Amino acid sequence: LPLRLVRWAAAAAVAVPSQLLRLRPADEGEGEGEGEEESDGETSAVALAAAKGPEAARPKKRPTPPPLSHPRLLCTLKGFSEGVTGAALSQDGALAAAVSSDRTLRVFSGLRQAGSGAPLPTPLIANVRLDFGTACSISASGRNVLVATAAGRRLLAYSLSPKLQLRREFDAAAVHPAPLSAAILAPNSQYIVTVGSEGD
């Protein structure tokens, strides 16, 4: 299930507007109309009962969206085996981070060359242990990624140098009874803002 990266404005940094972000099942064909199947129309949000464990909190498959065609489309960021649950772009537009219900965090680099035809570097990948990420953000320096998890309601702080690895964990379960829907690092990386999925 890939991310689509588009150029938002000709003179601005690369951005990924939510209305242009599309998910595609791994078995969908590359061309229009290939590999499409009729969906039963069922959609679901992340299950809010964290007591049932991460498996119960994983979102169900969504209907297959139509192929995206847009003049500002720069590239497609692939590799996810399930739906993307959160994505973030660095301030300089060079990095993108995304989490998925396949329990991975992927960090894509080299996005300034997106659209030039040159292949992008292989993304950095980390597994979210016994859970999956629902939101992520990149620090202003581009050296750290923050991931919020579903069932455990944890905040996972990863560093990108010298490799993608987990550095710290914060427990947010005491203040958030349901999976987190957003987690944002302050520009100085000294504070974290979190938002729950039940208005908390």
mmCIF file with all atom_site columns, C-alpha atoms in Angstrom:
data_model
loop_
_atom_site.group_PDB
_atom_site.id
_atom_site.type_symbol
_atom_site.label_atom_id
_atom_site.label_alt_id
_atom_site.label_comp_id
_atom_site.label_asym_id
_atom_site.label_entity_id
_atom_site.label_seq_id
_atom_site.pdbx_PDB_ins_code
_atom_site.Cartn_x
_atom_site.Cartn_y
_atom_site.Cartn_z
_atom_site.occupancy
_atom_site.B_iso_or_equiv
_atom_site.pdbx_formal_charge
_atom_site.auth_seq_id
_atom_site.auth_comp_id
_atom_site.auth_asym_id
_atom_site.auth_atom_id
_atom_site.pdbx_PDB_model_num
ATOM 1   C CA . LEU A 1 1   ? 0.000   0.000  0.000   1.00 0.00 ? 1   LEU A CA 1
ATOM 2   C CA . PRO A 1 2   ? 1.952   3.034  -1.186  1.00 0.00 ? 2   PRO A CA 1
ATOM 3   C CA . LEU A 1 3   ? 2.031   6.707  -0.335  1.00 0.00 ? 3   LEU A CA 1
ATOM 4   C CA . ARG A 1 4   ? 1.750   9.188  -3.175  1.00 0.00 ? 4   ARG A CA 1
ATOM 5   C CA . LEU A 1 5   ? 4.029   12.232 -2.991  1.00 0.00 ? 5   LEU A CA 1
ATOM 6   C CA . VAL A 1 6   ? 2.853   15.336 -4.839  1.00 0.00 ? 6   VAL A CA 1
ATOM 7   C CA . ARG A 1 7   ? 4.136   18.861 -5.320  1.00 0.00 ? 7   ARG A CA 1
ATOM 8   C CA . TRP A 1 8   ? 1.684   21.191 -3.550  1.00 0.00 ? 8   TRP A CA 1
ATOM 9   C CA . ALA A 1 9   ? 2.921   24.489 -5.033  1.00 0.00 ? 9   ALA A CA 1
ATOM 10  C CA . ALA A 1 10  ? 5.511   25.201 -7.694  1.00 0.00 ? 10  ALA A CA 1
ATOM 11  C CA . ALA A 1 11  ? 7.541   27.538 -5.463  1.00 0.00 ? 11  ALA A CA 1
ATOM 12  C CA . ALA A 1 12  ? 6.920   25.766 -2.167  1.00 0.00 ? 12  ALA A CA 1
ATOM 13  C CA . ALA A 1 13  ? 8.421   22.746 -0.471  1.00 0.00 ? 13  ALA A CA 1
ATOM 14  C CA . VAL A 1 14  ? 7.068   19.336 -1.358  1.00 0.00 ? 14  VAL A CA 1
ATOM 15  C CA . ALA A 1 15  ? 3.983   18.402 0.668   1.00 0.00 ? 15  ALA A CA 1
ATOM 16  C CA . VAL A 1 16  ? 1.480   15.567 0.785   1.00 0.00 ? 16  VAL A CA 1
ATOM 17  C CA . PRO A 1 17  ? -2.060  16.983 0.933   1.00 0.00 ? 17  PRO A CA 1
ATOM 18  C CA . SER A 1 18  ? -4.446  14.562 2.590   1.00 0.00 ? 18  SER A CA 1
ATOM 19  C CA . GLN A 1 19  ? -6.884  14.644 -0.320  1.00 0.00 ? 19  GLN A CA 1
ATOM 20  C CA . LEU A 1 20  ? -4.134  13.434 -2.655  1.00 0.00 ? 20  LEU A CA 1
ATOM 21  C CA . LEU A 1 21  ? -2.884  10.628 -0.426  1.00 0.00 ? 21  LEU A CA 1
ATOM 22  C CA . ARG A 1 22  ? -4.144  7.286  -1.688  1.00 0.00 ? 22  ARG A CA 1
ATOM 23  C CA . LEU A 1 23  ? -3.673  3.747  -0.462  1.00 0.00 ? 23  LEU A CA 1
ATOM 24  C CA . ARG A 1 24  ? -3.432  0.833  -2.869  1.00 0.00 ? 24  ARG A CA 1
ATOM 25  C CA . PRO A 1 25  ? -3.529  -2.885 -2.064  1.00 0.00 ? 25  PRO A CA 1
ATOM 26  C CA . ALA A 1 26  ? -0.378  -4.796 -2.883  1.00 0.00 ? 26  ALA A CA 1
ATOM 27  C CA . ASP A 1 27  ? -2.176  -6.875 -5.526  1.00 0.00 ? 27  ASP A CA 1
ATOM 28  C CA . GLU A 1 28  ? -3.590  -3.929 -7.482  1.00 0.00 ? 28  GLU A CA 1
ATOM 29  C CA . GLY A 1 29  ? -2.173  -3.546 -10.969 1.00 0.00 ? 29  GLY A CA 1
ATOM 30  C CA . GLU A 1 30  ? 0.002   -0.657 -12.002 1.00 0.00 ? 30  GLU A CA 1
ATOM 31  C CA . GLY A 1 31  ? -2.260  0.464  -14.844 1.00 0.00 ? 31  GLY A CA 1
ATOM 32  C CA . GLU A 1 32  ? -5.747  1.823  -14.526 1.00 0.00 ? 32  GLU A CA 1
ATOM 33  C CA . GLY A 1 33  ? -8.361  -0.857 -14.189 1.00 0.00 ? 33  GLY A CA 1
ATOM 34  C CA . GLU A 1 34  ? -5.839  -3.644 -13.504 1.00 0.00 ? 34  GLU A CA 1
ATOM 35  C CA . GLY A 1 35  ? -6.328  -5.777 -10.428 1.00 0.00 ? 35  GLY A CA 1
ATOM 36  C CA . GLU A 1 36  ? -9.426  -3.890 -9.287  1.00 0.00 ? 36  GLU A CA 1
ATOM 37  C CA . GLU A 1 37  ? -12.062 -5.767 -7.364  1.00 0.00 ? 37  GLU A CA 1
ATOM 38  C CA . GLU A 1 38  ? -15.432 -4.679 -6.195  1.00 0.00 ? 38  GLU A CA 1
ATOM 39  C CA . SER A 1 39  ? -15.450 -3.767 -2.510  1.00 0.00 ? 39  SER A CA 1
ATOM 40  C CA . ASP A 1 40  ? -18.235 -4.622 -0.108  1.00 0.00 ? 40  ASP A CA 1
ATOM 41  C CA . GLY A 1 41  ? -18.186 -0.973 0.918   1.00 0.00 ? 41  GLY A CA 1
ATOM 42  C CA . GLU A 1 42  ? -17.322 -1.694 4.512   1.00 0.00 ? 42  GLU A CA 1
ATOM 43  C CA . THR A 1 43  ? -15.020 0.717  6.282   1.00 0.00 ? 43  THR A CA 1
ATOM 44  C CA . SER A 1 44  ? -13.970 0.816  9.871   1.00 0.00 ? 44  SER A CA 1
ATOM 45  C CA . ALA A 1 45  ? -11.919 2.939  12.217  1.00 0.00 ? 45  ALA A CA 1
ATOM 46  C CA . VAL A 1 46  ? -9.309  1.641  14.617  1.00 0.00 ? 46  VAL A CA 1
ATOM 47  C CA . ALA A 1 47  ? -11.005 -0.356 17.370  1.00 0.00 ? 47  ALA A CA 1
ATOM 48  C CA . LEU A 1 48  ? -11.022 1.651  20.560  1.00 0.00 ? 48  LEU A CA 1
ATOM 49  C CA . ALA A 1 49  ? -11.016 -1.234 23.033  1.00 0.00 ? 49  ALA A CA 1
ATOM 50  C CA . ALA A 1 50  ? -7.324  -1.424 23.827  1.00 0.00 ? 50  ALA A CA 1
ATOM 51  C CA . ALA A 1 51  ? -7.985  -4.216 26.336  1.00 0.00 ? 51  ALA A CA 1
ATOM 52  C CA . LYS A 1 52  ? -8.619  -6.569 23.427  1.00 0.00 ? 52  LYS A CA 1
ATOM 53  C CA . GLY A 1 53  ? -5.007  -6.204 22.361  1.00 0.00 ? 53  GLY A CA 1
ATOM 54  C CA . PRO A 1 54  ? -3.293  -4.899 19.188  1.00 0.00 ? 54  PRO A CA 1
ATOM 55  C CA . GLU A 1 55  ? -4.910  -7.464 16.909  1.00 0.00 ? 55  GLU A CA 1
ATOM 56  C CA . ALA A 1 56  ? -8.382  -6.159 17.792  1.00 0.00 ? 56  ALA A CA 1
ATOM 57  C CA . ALA A 1 57  ? -7.221  -2.580 17.287  1.00 0.00 ? 57  ALA A CA 1
ATOM 58  C CA . ARG A 1 58  ? -5.893  -3.135 13.773  1.00 0.00 ? 58  ARG A CA 1
ATOM 59  C CA . PRO A 1 59  ? -8.115  -1.457 11.162  1.00 0.00 ? 59  PRO A CA 1
ATOM 60  C CA . LYS A 1 60  ? -10.011 -3.555 8.670   1.00 0.00 ? 60  LYS A CA 1
ATOM 61  C CA . LYS A 1 61  ? -9.230  -3.342 4.974   1.00 0.00 ? 61  LYS A CA 1
ATOM 62  C CA . ARG A 1 62  ? -10.756 -0.316 3.288   1.00 0.00 ? 62  ARG A CA 1
ATOM 63  C CA . PRO A 1 63  ? -12.343 -0.193 -0.152  1.00 0.00 ? 63  PRO A CA 1
ATOM 64  C CA . THR A 1 64  ? -9.816  0.109  -2.956  1.00 0.00 ? 64  THR A CA 1
ATOM 65  C CA . PRO A 1 65  ? -9.575  3.770  -4.056  1.00 0.00 ? 65  PRO A CA 1
ATOM 66  C CA . PRO A 1 66  ? -9.444  4.638  -7.750  1.00 0.00 ? 66  PRO A CA 1
ATOM 67  C CA . PRO A 1 67  ? -5.988  5.068  -9.330  1.00 0.00 ? 67  PRO A CA 1
ATOM 68  C CA . LEU A 1 68  ? -4.566  8.524  -8.656  1.00 0.00 ? 68  LEU A CA 1
ATOM 69  C CA . SER A 1 69  ? -3.745  10.731 -11.589 1.00 0.00 ? 69  SER A CA 1
ATOM 70  C CA . HIS A 1 70  ? -2.569  14.255 -10.837 1.00 0.00 ? 70  HIS A CA 1
ATOM 71  C CA . PRO A 1 71  ? -0.207  16.616 -12.701 1.00 0.00 ? 71  PRO A CA 1
ATOM 72  C CA . ARG A 1 72  ? 1.731   17.318 -9.489  1.00 0.00 ? 72  ARG A CA 1
ATOM 73  C CA . LEU A 1 73  ? 2.302   13.674 -8.565  1.00 0.00 ? 73  LEU A CA 1
ATOM 74  C CA . LEU A 1 74  ? 6.048   13.226 -7.956  1.00 0.00 ? 74  LEU A CA 1
ATOM 75  C CA . CYS A 1 75  ? 6.448   9.636  -6.853  1.00 0.00 ? 75  CYS A CA 1
ATOM 76  C CA . THR A 1 76  ? 4.844   6.719  -5.052  1.00 0.00 ? 76  THR A CA 1
ATOM 77  C CA . LEU A 1 77  ? 6.363   5.491  -1.789  1.00 0.00 ? 77  LEU A CA 1
ATOM 78  C CA . LYS A 1 78  ? 5.810   1.745  -1.670  1.00 0.00 ? 78  LYS A CA 1
ATOM 79  C CA . GLY A 1 79  ? 6.490   -1.197 0.598   1.00 0.00 ? 79  GLY A CA 1
ATOM 80  C CA . PHE A 1 80  ? 3.554   -1.404 2.999   1.00 0.00 ? 80  PHE A CA 1
ATOM 81  C CA . SER A 1 81  ? 1.626   -4.664 3.128   1.00 0.00 ? 81  SER A CA 1
ATOM 82  C CA . GLU A 1 82  ? -1.358  -3.088 4.911   1.00 0.00 ? 82  GLU A CA 1
ATOM 83  C CA . GLY A 1 83  ? -2.973  0.321  5.238   1.00 0.00 ? 83  GLY A CA 1
ATOM 84  C CA . VAL A 1 84  ? -0.965  3.440  6.111   1.00 0.00 ? 84  VAL A CA 1
ATOM 85  C CA . THR A 1 85  ? -2.222  4.819  9.438   1.00 0.00 ? 85  THR A CA 1
ATOM 86  C CA . GLY A 1 86  ? -0.046  7.927  9.741   1.00 0.00 ? 86  GLY A CA 1
ATOM 87  C CA . ALA A 1 87  ? 2.498   9.924  7.747   1.00 0.00 ? 87  ALA A CA 1
ATOM 88  C CA . ALA A 1 88  ? 4.704   12.971 8.240   1.00 0.00 ? 88  ALA A CA 1
ATOM 89  C CA . LEU A 1 89  ? 7.007   15.124 6.125   1.00 0.00 ? 89  LEU A CA 1
ATOM 90  C CA . SER A 1 90  ? 10.144  16.835 7.410   1.00 0.00 ? 90  SER A CA 1
ATOM 91  C CA . GLN A 1 91  ? 10.293  20.623 7.397   1.00 0.00 ? 91  GLN A CA 1
ATOM 92  C CA . ASP A 1 92  ? 12.831  20.692 4.576   1.00 0.00 ? 92  ASP A CA 1
ATOM 93  C CA . GLY A 1 93  ? 10.867  18.207 2.463   1.00 0.00 ? 93  GLY A CA 1
ATOM 94  C CA . ALA A 1 94  ? 13.767  15.750 2.308   1.00 0.00 ? 94  ALA A CA 1
ATOM 95  C CA . LEU A 1 95  ? 12.268  13.011 4.497   1.00 0.00 ? 95  LEU A CA 1
ATOM 96  C CA . ALA A 1 96  ? 8.922   11.274 4.844   1.00 0.00 ? 96  ALA A CA 1
ATOM 97  C CA . ALA A 1 97  ? 7.964   8.917  7.656   1.00 0.00 ? 97  ALA A CA 1
ATOM 98  C CA . ALA A 1 98  ? 4.943   6.634  7.672   1.00 0.00 ? 98  ALA A CA 1
ATOM 99  C CA . VAL A 1 99  ? 3.474   3.974  9.945   1.00 0.00 ? 99  VAL A CA 1
ATOM 100 C CA . SER A 1 100 ? 1.180   1.159  8.934   1.00 0.00 ? 100 SER A CA 1
ATOM 101 C CA . SER A 1 101 ? -1.050  -1.499 10.451  1.00 0.00 ? 101 SER A CA 1
ATOM 102 C CA . ASP A 1 102 ? 1.551   -3.963 9.155   1.00 0.00 ? 102 ASP A CA 1
ATOM 103 C CA . ARG A 1 103 ? 3.514   -2.903 12.281  1.00 0.00 ? 103 ARG A CA 1
ATOM 104 C CA . THR A 1 104 ? 6.306   -1.075 10.499  1.00 0.00 ? 104 THR A CA 1
ATOM 105 C CA . LEU A 1 105 ? 7.762   2.413  10.549  1.00 0.00 ? 105 LEU A CA 1
ATOM 106 C CA . ARG A 1 106 ? 9.348   3.432  7.265   1.00 0.00 ? 106 ARG A CA 1
ATOM 107 C CA . VAL A 1 107 ? 11.470  6.529  6.695   1.00 0.00 ? 107 VAL A CA 1
ATOM 108 C CA . PHE A 1 108 ? 11.992  7.600  3.078   1.00 0.00 ? 108 PHE A CA 1
ATOM 109 C CA . SER A 1 109 ? 14.906  9.905  2.221   1.00 0.00 ? 109 SER A CA 1
ATOM 110 C CA . GLY A 1 110 ? 16.064  11.726 -0.891  1.00 0.00 ? 110 GLY A CA 1
ATOM 111 C CA . LEU A 1 111 ? 12.660  13.263 -1.594  1.00 0.00 ? 111 LEU A CA 1
ATOM 112 C CA . ARG A 1 112 ? 14.183  16.456 -2.983  1.00 0.00 ? 112 ARG A CA 1
ATOM 113 C CA . GLN A 1 113 ? 15.026  14.387 -6.064  1.00 0.00 ? 113 GLN A CA 1
ATOM 114 C CA . ALA A 1 114 ? 11.479  13.025 -6.316  1.00 0.00 ? 114 ALA A CA 1
ATOM 115 C CA . GLY A 1 115 ? 10.095  13.488 -9.809  1.00 0.00 ? 115 GLY A CA 1
ATOM 116 C CA . SER A 1 116 ? 13.526  13.645 -11.446 1.00 0.00 ? 116 SER A CA 1
ATOM 117 C CA . GLY A 1 117 ? 13.384  10.025 -12.568 1.00 0.00 ? 117 GLY A CA 1
ATOM 118 C CA . ALA A 1 118 ? 16.257  8.989  -10.302 1.00 0.00 ? 118 ALA A CA 1
ATOM 119 C CA . PRO A 1 119 ? 15.461  6.065  -7.960  1.00 0.00 ? 119 PRO A CA 1
ATOM 120 C CA . LEU A 1 120 ? 14.934  6.931  -4.313  1.00 0.00 ? 120 LEU A CA 1
ATOM 121 C CA . PRO A 1 121 ? 17.159  5.364  -1.628  1.00 0.00 ? 121 PRO A CA 1
ATOM 122 C CA . THR A 1 122 ? 15.884  2.229  0.094   1.00 0.00 ? 122 THR A CA 1
ATOM 123 C CA . PRO A 1 123 ? 13.762  3.311  3.069   1.00 0.00 ? 123 PRO A CA 1
ATOM 124 C CA . LEU A 1 124 ? 14.843  2.732  6.649   1.00 0.00 ? 124 LEU A CA 1
ATOM 125 C CA . ILE A 1 125 ? 12.515  0.239  8.347   1.00 0.00 ? 125 ILE A CA 1
ATOM 126 C CA . ALA A 1 126 ? 11.781  -0.498 12.006  1.00 0.00 ? 126 ALA A CA 1
ATOM 127 C CA . ASN A 1 127 ? 9.233   -2.930 13.428  1.00 0.00 ? 127 ASN A CA 1
ATOM 128 C CA . VAL A 1 128 ? 6.812   -1.691 16.085  1.00 0.00 ? 128 VAL A CA 1
ATOM 129 C CA . ARG A 1 129 ? 6.896   -4.481 18.659  1.00 0.00 ? 129 ARG A CA 1
ATOM 130 C CA . LEU A 1 130 ? 3.530   -6.094 19.553  1.00 0.00 ? 130 LEU A CA 1
ATOM 131 C CA . ASP A 1 131 ? 1.585   -3.089 18.253  1.00 0.00 ? 131 ASP A CA 1
ATOM 132 C CA . PHE A 1 132 ? 1.287   -0.721 15.306  1.00 0.00 ? 132 PHE A CA 1
ATOM 133 C CA . GLY A 1 133 ? 1.664   3.011  14.884  1.00 0.00 ? 133 GLY A CA 1
ATOM 134 C CA . THR A 1 134 ? -1.331  5.303  14.534  1.00 0.00 ? 134 THR A CA 1
ATOM 135 C CA . ALA A 1 135 ? 0.560   8.592  14.042  1.00 0.00 ? 135 ALA A CA 1
ATOM 136 C CA . CYS A 1 136 ? 4.097   9.848  13.539  1.00 0.00 ? 136 CYS A CA 1
ATOM 137 C CA . SER A 1 137 ? 6.064   13.081 13.304  1.00 0.00 ? 137 SER A CA 1
ATOM 138 C CA . ILE A 1 138 ? 9.603   14.125 12.386  1.00 0.00 ? 138 ILE A CA 1
ATOM 139 C CA . SER A 1 139 ? 11.685  16.486 14.518  1.00 0.00 ? 139 SER A CA 1
ATOM 140 C CA . ALA A 1 140 ? 12.652  19.888 13.123  1.00 0.00 ? 140 ALA A CA 1
ATOM 141 C CA . SER A 1 141 ? 16.274  18.730 12.891  1.00 0.00 ? 141 SER A CA 1
ATOM 142 C CA . GLY A 1 142 ? 15.257  15.678 10.847  1.00 0.00 ? 142 GLY A CA 1
ATOM 143 C CA . ARG A 1 143 ? 17.212  13.423 13.213  1.00 0.00 ? 143 ARG A CA 1
ATOM 144 C CA . ASN A 1 144 ? 14.325  11.900 15.213  1.00 0.00 ? 144 ASN A CA 1
ATOM 145 C CA . VAL A 1 145 ? 10.943  10.315 14.518  1.00 0.00 ? 145 VAL A CA 1
ATOM 146 C CA . LEU A 1 146 ? 8.135   9.992  17.060  1.00 0.00 ? 146 LEU A CA 1
ATOM 147 C CA . VAL A 1 147 ? 5.554   7.196  16.740  1.00 0.00 ? 147 VAL A CA 1
ATOM 148 C CA . ALA A 1 148 ? 2.289   6.829  18.679  1.00 0.00 ? 148 ALA A CA 1
ATOM 149 C CA . THR A 1 149 ? 0.932   3.314  19.074  1.00 0.00 ? 149 THR A CA 1
ATOM 150 C CA . ALA A 1 150 ? -2.597  1.908  19.120  1.00 0.00 ? 150 ALA A CA 1
ATOM 151 C CA . ALA A 1 151 ? -3.243  -0.703 21.803  1.00 0.00 ? 151 ALA A CA 1
ATOM 152 C CA . GLY A 1 152 ? -0.357  0.212  24.118  1.00 0.00 ? 152 GLY A CA 1
ATOM 153 C CA . ARG A 1 153 ? -0.835  4.001  23.802  1.00 0.00 ? 153 ARG A CA 1
ATOM 154 C CA . ARG A 1 154 ? 2.912   4.437  23.893  1.00 0.00 ? 154 ARG A CA 1
ATOM 155 C CA . LEU A 1 155 ? 5.161   7.076  22.344  1.00 0.00 ? 155 LEU A CA 1
ATOM 156 C CA . LEU A 1 156 ? 8.243   5.636  20.687  1.00 0.00 ? 156 LEU A CA 1
ATOM 157 C CA . ALA A 1 157 ? 11.186  7.944  19.968  1.00 0.00 ? 157 ALA A CA 1
ATOM 158 C CA . TYR A 1 158 ? 13.487  6.763  17.172  1.00 0.00 ? 158 TYR A CA 1
ATOM 159 C CA . SER A 1 159 ? 16.781  8.236  16.038  1.00 0.00 ? 159 SER A CA 1
ATOM 160 C CA . LEU A 1 160 ? 17.849  8.174  12.393  1.00 0.00 ? 160 LEU A CA 1
ATOM 161 C CA . SER A 1 161 ? 21.599  8.303  12.909  1.00 0.00 ? 161 SER A CA 1
ATOM 162 C CA . PRO A 1 162 ? 23.657  6.197  12.561  1.00 0.00 ? 162 PRO A CA 1
ATOM 163 C CA . LYS A 1 163 ? 20.641  3.935  11.869  1.00 0.00 ? 163 LYS A CA 1
ATOM 164 C CA . LEU A 1 164 ? 16.908  3.847  12.560  1.00 0.00 ? 164 LEU A CA 1
ATOM 165 C CA . GLN A 1 165 ? 16.587  2.576  16.110  1.00 0.00 ? 165 GLN A CA 1
ATOM 166 C CA . LEU A 1 166 ? 14.354  2.985  19.147  1.00 0.00 ? 166 LEU A CA 1
ATOM 167 C CA . ARG A 1 167 ? 15.869  5.308  21.748  1.00 0.00 ? 167 ARG A CA 1
ATOM 168 C CA . ARG A 1 168 ? 13.112  6.025  24.303  1.00 0.00 ? 168 ARG A CA 1
ATOM 169 C CA . GLU A 1 169 ? 9.569   5.015  25.209  1.00 0.00 ? 169 GLU A CA 1
ATOM 170 C CA . PHE A 1 170 ? 6.902   7.090  26.955  1.00 0.00 ? 170 PHE A CA 1
ATOM 171 C CA . ASP A 1 171 ? 3.715   5.663  28.442  1.00 0.00 ? 171 ASP A CA 1
ATOM 172 C CA . ALA A 1 172 ? 0.609   7.687  27.535  1.00 0.00 ? 172 ALA A CA 1
ATOM 173 C CA . ALA A 1 173 ? -1.973  5.115  28.650  1.00 0.00 ? 173 ALA A CA 1
ATOM 174 C CA . ALA A 1 174 ? -2.656  6.976  31.902  1.00 0.00 ? 174 ALA A CA 1
ATOM 175 C CA . VAL A 1 175 ? -4.002  10.029 30.056  1.00 0.00 ? 175 VAL A CA 1
ATOM 176 C CA . HIS A 1 176 ? -5.333  8.425  26.871  1.00 0.00 ? 176 HIS A CA 1
ATOM 177 C CA . PRO A 1 177 ? -7.879  5.599  27.251  1.00 0.00 ? 177 PRO A CA 1
ATOM 178 C CA . ALA A 1 178 ? -7.980  4.984  23.487  1.00 0.00 ? 178 ALA A CA 1
ATOM 179 C CA . PRO A 1 179 ? -5.406  4.817  20.658  1.00 0.00 ? 179 PRO A CA 1
ATOM 180 C CA . LEU A 1 180 ? -3.599  8.084  19.939  1.00 0.00 ? 180 LEU A CA 1
ATOM 181 C CA . SER A 1 181 ? -4.617  9.916  16.782  1.00 0.00 ? 181 SER A CA 1
ATOM 182 C CA . ALA A 1 182 ? -1.756  12.443 16.737  1.00 0.00 ? 182 ALA A CA 1
ATOM 183 C CA . ALA A 1 183 ? 1.644   12.957 18.332  1.00 0.00 ? 183 ALA A CA 1
ATOM 184 C CA . ILE A 1 184 ? 3.667   16.043 17.463  1.00 0.00 ? 184 ILE A CA 1
ATOM 185 C CA . LEU A 1 185 ? 7.201   16.989 18.467  1.00 0.00 ? 185 LEU A CA 1
ATOM 186 C CA . ALA A 1 186 ? 7.838   20.617 19.363  1.00 0.00 ? 186 ALA A CA 1
ATOM 187 C CA . PRO A 1 187 ? 10.449  22.346 17.150  1.00 0.00 ? 187 PRO A CA 1
ATOM 188 C CA . ASN A 1 188 ? 13.005  22.180 19.989  1.00 0.00 ? 188 ASN A CA 1
ATOM 189 C CA . SER A 1 189 ? 12.186  18.467 20.582  1.00 0.00 ? 189 SER A CA 1
ATOM 190 C CA . GLN A 1 190 ? 11.642  19.238 24.275  1.00 0.00 ? 190 GLN A CA 1
ATOM 191 C CA . TYR A 1 191 ? 7.868   18.786 24.287  1.00 0.00 ? 191 TYR A CA 1
ATOM 192 C CA . ILE A 1 192 ? 5.375   16.350 22.812  1.00 0.00 ? 192 ILE A CA 1
ATOM 193 C CA . VAL A 1 193 ? 1.734   17.144 22.040  1.00 0.00 ? 193 VAL A CA 1
ATOM 194 C CA . THR A 1 194 ? -0.626  14.138 21.925  1.00 0.00 ? 194 THR A CA 1
ATOM 195 C CA . VAL A 1 195 ? -4.256  13.801 20.880  1.00 0.00 ? 195 VAL A CA 1
ATOM 196 C CA . GLY A 1 196 ? -6.477  10.834 21.712  1.00 0.00 ? 196 GLY A CA 1
ATOM 197 C CA . SER A 1 197 ? -9.094  9.304  19.435  1.00 0.00 ? 197 SER A CA 1
ATOM 198 C CA . GLU A 1 198 ? -11.945 9.756  21.909  1.00 0.00 ? 198 GLU A CA 1
ATOM 199 C CA . GLY A 1 199 ? -11.703 13.510 22.426  1.00 0.00 ? 199 GLY A CA 1
ATOM 200 C CA . ASP A 1 200 ? -9.074  13.243 25.183  1.00 0.00 ? 200 ASP A CA 1
#
